Amino acid sequence: MTLAEAMAELDADPAFQARRAAKDRDHAVLAEQRRREQAPLLADLARAGAP
């Protein structure tokens, strides 16, 4: 089986798609949380003249 065949098989698997979608949602939530957590630090750095 080639990689392309394996990926096509996974793309056709609803359970895999559901797991992938859940993982993508979790990642998006975490990325947004990290962005909010970093905002004050980045603002402080900008005020201090950091590039």
PDB file of N, CA and C in Angstrom:
ATOM      1  N   MET A   1       0.849  -1.174   0.000  1.00  0.00           N
ATOM      2  CA  MET A   1       0.000   0.000   0.000  1.00  0.00           C
ATOM      3  C   MET A   1       0.894   1.237   0.000  1.00  0.00           C
ATOM      4  N   THR A   2       0.554   2.160  -0.859  1.00  0.00           N
ATOM      5  CA  THR A   2       1.311   3.410  -0.909  1.00  0.00           C
ATOM      6  C   THR A   2       0.761   4.393   0.120  1.00  0.00           C
ATOM      7  N   LEU A   3       1.509   5.432   0.361  1.00  0.00           N
ATOM      8  CA  LEU A   3       1.057   6.471   1.275  1.00  0.00           C
ATOM      9  C   LEU A   3      -0.224   7.107   0.760  1.00  0.00           C
ATOM     10  N   ALA A   4      -0.286   7.356  -0.521  1.00  0.00           N
ATOM     11  CA  ALA A   4      -1.485   7.968  -1.104  1.00  0.00           C
ATOM     12  C   ALA A   4      -2.701   7.071  -0.898  1.00  0.00           C
ATOM     13  N   GLU A   5      -2.525   5.775  -1.041  1.00  0.00           N
ATOM     14  CA  GLU A   5      -3.636   4.843  -0.824  1.00  0.00           C
ATOM     15  C   GLU A   5      -4.065   4.841   0.649  1.00  0.00           C
ATOM     16  N   ALA A   6      -3.090   4.850   1.539  1.00  0.00           N
ATOM     17  CA  ALA A   6      -3.395   4.860   2.963  1.00  0.00           C
ATOM     18  C   ALA A   6      -4.137   6.141   3.344  1.00  0.00           C
ATOM     19  N   MET A   7      -3.688   7.258   2.818  1.00  0.00           N
ATOM     20  CA  MET A   7      -4.361   8.528   3.110  1.00  0.00           C
ATOM     21  C   MET A   7      -5.773   8.548   2.536  1.00  0.00           C
ATOM     22  N   ALA A   8      -5.954   7.999   1.343  1.00  0.00           N
ATOM     23  CA  ALA A   8      -7.288   7.936   0.738  1.00  0.00           C
ATOM     24  C   ALA A   8      -8.208   7.081   1.604  1.00  0.00           C
ATOM     25  N   GLU A   9      -7.671   5.998   2.143  1.00  0.00           N
ATOM     26  CA  GLU A   9      -8.453   5.131   3.018  1.00  0.00           C
ATOM     27  C   GLU A   9      -8.862   5.875   4.293  1.00  0.00           C
ATOM     28  N   LEU A  10      -7.928   6.587   4.879  1.00  0.00           N
ATOM     29  CA  LEU A  10      -8.239   7.356   6.080  1.00  0.00           C
ATOM     30  C   LEU A  10      -9.236   8.476   5.782  1.00  0.00           C
ATOM     31  N   ASP A  11      -9.070   9.123   4.645  1.00  0.00           N
ATOM     32  CA  ASP A  11      -9.979  10.206   4.268  1.00  0.00           C
ATOM     33  C   ASP A  11     -11.408   9.706   4.087  1.00  0.00           C
ATOM     34  N   ALA A  12     -11.560   8.433   3.771  1.00  0.00           N
ATOM     35  CA  ALA A  12     -12.891   7.847   3.578  1.00  0.00           C
ATOM     36  C   ALA A  12     -13.466   7.274   4.868  1.00  0.00           C
ATOM     37  N   ASP A  13     -12.701   7.280   5.945  1.00  0.00           N
ATOM     38  CA  ASP A  13     -13.123   6.672   7.207  1.00  0.00           C
ATOM     39  C   ASP A  13     -13.772   7.736   8.098  1.00  0.00           C
ATOM     40  N   PRO A  14     -15.088   7.641   8.330  1.00  0.00           N
ATOM     41  CA  PRO A  14     -15.767   8.652   9.149  1.00  0.00           C
ATOM     42  C   PRO A  14     -15.221   8.731  10.580  1.00  0.00           C
ATOM     43  N   ALA A  15     -14.838   7.634  11.161  1.00  0.00           N
ATOM     44  CA  ALA A  15     -14.301   7.652  12.526  1.00  0.00           C
ATOM     45  C   ALA A  15     -12.978   8.422  12.554  1.00  0.00           C
ATOM     46  N   PHE A  16     -12.144   8.200  11.563  1.00  0.00           N
ATOM     47  CA  PHE A  16     -10.878   8.931  11.492  1.00  0.00           C
ATOM     48  C   PHE A  16     -11.146  10.417  11.301  1.00  0.00           C
ATOM     49  N   GLN A  17     -12.092  10.745  10.432  1.00  0.00           N
ATOM     50  CA  GLN A  17     -12.418  12.150  10.188  1.00  0.00           C
ATOM     51  C   GLN A  17     -12.932  12.821  11.458  1.00  0.00           C
ATOM     52  N   ALA A  18     -13.733  12.097  12.235  1.00  0.00           N
ATOM     53  CA  ALA A  18     -14.241  12.657  13.493  1.00  0.00           C
ATOM     54  C   ALA A  18     -13.106  12.898  14.479  1.00  0.00           C
ATOM     55  N   ARG A  19     -12.176  11.948  14.579  1.00  0.00           N
ATOM     56  CA  ARG A  19     -11.023  12.128  15.476  1.00  0.00           C
ATOM     57  C   ARG A  19     -10.164  13.298  15.025  1.00  0.00           C
ATOM     58  N   ARG A  20      -9.955  13.399  13.723  1.00  0.00           N
ATOM     59  CA  ARG A  20      -9.149  14.497  13.180  1.00  0.00           C
ATOM     60  C   ARG A  20      -9.829  15.835  13.464  1.00  0.00           C
ATOM     61  N   ALA A  21     -11.139  15.920  13.260  1.00  0.00           N
ATOM     62  CA  ALA A  21     -11.865  17.165  13.502  1.00  0.00           C
ATOM     63  C   ALA A  21     -11.795  17.547  14.974  1.00  0.00           C
ATOM     64  N   ALA A  22     -11.940  16.571  15.864  1.00  0.00           N
ATOM     65  CA  ALA A  22     -11.856  16.845  17.299  1.00  0.00           C
ATOM     66  C   ALA A  22     -10.464  17.345  17.666  1.00  0.00           C
ATOM     67  N   LYS A  23      -9.463  16.711  17.107  1.00  0.00           N
ATOM     68  CA  LYS A  23      -8.084  17.125  17.391  1.00  0.00           C
ATOM     69  C   LYS A  23      -7.835  18.537  16.860  1.00  0.00           C
ATOM     70  N   ASP A  24      -8.357  18.832  15.669  1.00  0.00           N
ATOM     71  CA  ASP A  24      -8.194  20.169  15.095  1.00  0.00           C
ATOM     72  C   ASP A  24      -8.888  21.219  15.954  1.00  0.00           C
ATOM     73  N   ARG A  25     -10.096  20.907  16.466  1.00  0.00           N
ATOM     74  CA  ARG A  25     -10.806  21.841  17.349  1.00  0.00           C
ATOM     75  C   ARG A  25     -10.017  22.065  18.634  1.00  0.00           C
ATOM     76  N   ASP A  26      -9.512  20.982  19.215  1.00  0.00           N
ATOM     77  CA  ASP A  26      -8.725  21.102  20.444  1.00  0.00           C
ATOM     78  C   ASP A  26      -7.499  21.976  20.215  1.00  0.00           C
ATOM     79  N   HIS A  27      -6.854  21.776  19.080  1.00  0.00           N
ATOM     80  CA  HIS A  27      -5.660  22.553  18.760  1.00  0.00           C
ATOM     81  C   HIS A  27      -6.011  24.029  18.598  1.00  0.00           C
ATOM     82  N   ALA A  28      -7.115  24.321  17.940  1.00  0.00           N
ATOM     83  CA  ALA A  28      -7.521  25.711  17.735  1.00  0.00           C
ATOM     84  C   ALA A  28      -7.829  26.384  19.072  1.00  0.00           C
ATOM     85  N   VAL A  29      -8.492  25.663  19.968  1.00  0.00           N
ATOM     86  CA  VAL A  29      -8.805  26.217  21.286  1.00  0.00           C
ATOM     87  C   VAL A  29      -7.519  26.495  22.053  1.00  0.00           C
ATOM     88  N   LEU A  30      -6.593  25.554  22.030  1.00  0.00           N
ATOM     89  CA  LEU A  30      -5.328  25.728  22.729  1.00  0.00           C
ATOM     90  C   LEU A  30      -4.521  26.883  22.137  1.00  0.00           C
ATOM     91  N   ALA A  31      -4.499  26.990  20.827  1.00  0.00           N
ATOM     92  CA  ALA A  31      -3.760  28.078  20.185  1.00  0.00           C
ATOM     93  C   ALA A  31      -4.336  29.432  20.581  1.00  0.00           C
ATOM     94  N   GLU A  32      -5.654  29.538  20.634  1.00  0.00           N
ATOM     95  CA  GLU A  32      -6.281  30.794  21.040  1.00  0.00           C
ATOM     96  C   GLU A  32      -5.979  31.098  22.501  1.00  0.00           C
ATOM     97  N   GLN A  33      -6.012  30.085  23.343  1.00  0.00           N
ATOM     98  CA  GLN A  33      -5.688  30.268  24.762  1.00  0.00           C
ATOM     99  C   GLN A  33      -4.257  30.768  24.911  1.00  0.00           C
ATOM    100  N   ARG A  34      -3.337  30.169  24.189  1.00  0.00           N
ATOM    101  CA  ARG A  34      -1.931  30.598  24.259  1.00  0.00           C
ATOM    102  C   ARG A  34      -1.767  32.028  23.758  1.00  0.00           C
ATOM    103  N   ARG A  35      -2.501  32.388  22.699  1.00  0.00           N
ATOM    104  CA  ARG A  35      -2.417  33.747  22.170  1.00  0.00           C
ATOM    105  C   ARG A  35      -2.864  34.752  23.228  1.00  0.00           C
ATOM    106  N   ARG A  36      -3.971  34.441  23.911  1.00  0.00           N
ATOM    107  CA  ARG A  36      -4.461  35.341  24.960  1.00  0.00           C
ATOM    108  C   ARG A  36      -3.471  35.421  26.120  1.00  0.00           C
ATOM    109  N   GLU A  37      -2.862  34.296  26.477  1.00  0.00           N
ATOM    110  CA  GLU A  37      -1.894  34.297  27.579  1.00  0.00           C
ATOM    111  C   GLU A  37      -0.643  35.097  27.234  1.00  0.00           C
ATOM    112  N   GLN A  38      -0.248  35.080  25.982  1.00  0.00           N
ATOM    113  CA  GLN A  38       0.974  35.757  25.562  1.00  0.00           C
ATOM    114  C   GLN A  38       0.780  37.248  25.322  1.00  0.00           C
ATOM    115  N   ALA A  39      -0.442  37.675  25.102  1.00  0.00           N
ATOM    116  CA  ALA A  39      -0.704  39.072  24.735  1.00  0.00           C
ATOM    117  C   ALA A  39      -0.123  40.073  25.735  1.00  0.00           C
ATOM    118  N   PRO A  40      -0.333  39.898  27.043  1.00  0.00           N
ATOM    119  CA  PRO A  40       0.246  40.885  27.970  1.00  0.00           C
ATOM    120  C   PRO A  40       1.776  40.930  27.915  1.00  0.00           C
ATOM    121  N   LEU A  41       2.402  39.792  27.809  1.00  0.00           N
ATOM    122  CA  LEU A  41       3.861  39.760  27.731  1.00  0.00           C
ATOM    123  C   LEU A  41       4.348  40.445  26.462  1.00  0.00           C
ATOM    124  N   LEU A  42       3.701  40.159  25.349  1.00  0.00           N
ATOM    125  CA  LEU A  42       4.113  40.787  24.087  1.00  0.00           C
ATOM    126  C   LEU A  42       3.898  42.301  24.131  1.00  0.00           C
ATOM    127  N   ALA A  43       2.818  42.728  24.783  1.00  0.00           N
ATOM    128  CA  ALA A  43       2.585  44.163  24.923  1.00  0.00           C
ATOM    129  C   ALA A  43       3.671  44.804  25.770  1.00  0.00           C
ATOM    130  N   ASP A  44       4.047  44.149  26.863  1.00  0.00           N
ATOM    131  CA  ASP A  44       5.138  44.677  27.716  1.00  0.00           C
ATOM    132  C   ASP A  44       6.433  44.762  26.939  1.00  0.00           C
ATOM    133  N   LEU A  45       6.731  43.742  26.171  1.00  0.00           N
ATOM    134  CA  LEU A  45       7.953  43.751  25.378  1.00  0.00           C
ATOM    135  C   LEU A  45       7.932  44.880  24.349  1.00  0.00           C
ATOM    136  N   ALA A  46       6.791  45.090  23.719  1.00  0.00           N
ATOM    137  CA  ALA A  46       6.679  46.166  22.729  1.00  0.00           C
ATOM    138  C   ALA A  46       6.888  47.530  23.398  1.00  0.00           C
ATOM    139  N   ARG A  47       6.300  47.715  24.571  1.00  0.00           N
ATOM    140  CA  ARG A  47       6.488  48.986  25.288  1.00  0.00           C
ATOM    141  C   ARG A  47       7.949  49.188  25.690  1.00  0.00           C
ATOM    142  N   ALA A  48       8.655  48.101  25.917  1.00  0.00           N
ATOM    143  CA  ALA A  48      10.060  48.192  26.313  1.00  0.00           C
ATOM    144  C   ALA A  48      10.984  48.360  25.110  1.00  0.00           C
ATOM    145  N   GLY A  49      10.396  48.331  23.904  1.00  0.00           N
ATOM    146  CA  GLY A  49      11.189  48.555  22.704  1.00  0.00           C
ATOM    147  C   GLY A  49      11.684  47.298  22.025  1.00  0.00           C
ATOM    148  N   ALA A  50      11.224  46.145  22.448  1.00  0.00           N
ATOM    149  CA  ALA A  50      11.645  44.910  21.776  1.00  0.00           C
ATOM    150  C   ALA A  50      10.996  44.841  20.404  1.00  0.00           C
ATOM    151  N   PRO A  51      11.717  44.314  19.431  1.00  0.00           N
ATOM    152  CA  PRO A  51      11.154  44.230  18.066  1.00  0.00           C
ATOM    153  C   PRO A  51       9.999  43.268  17.958  1.00  0.00           C
TER     154      PRO A  51
END
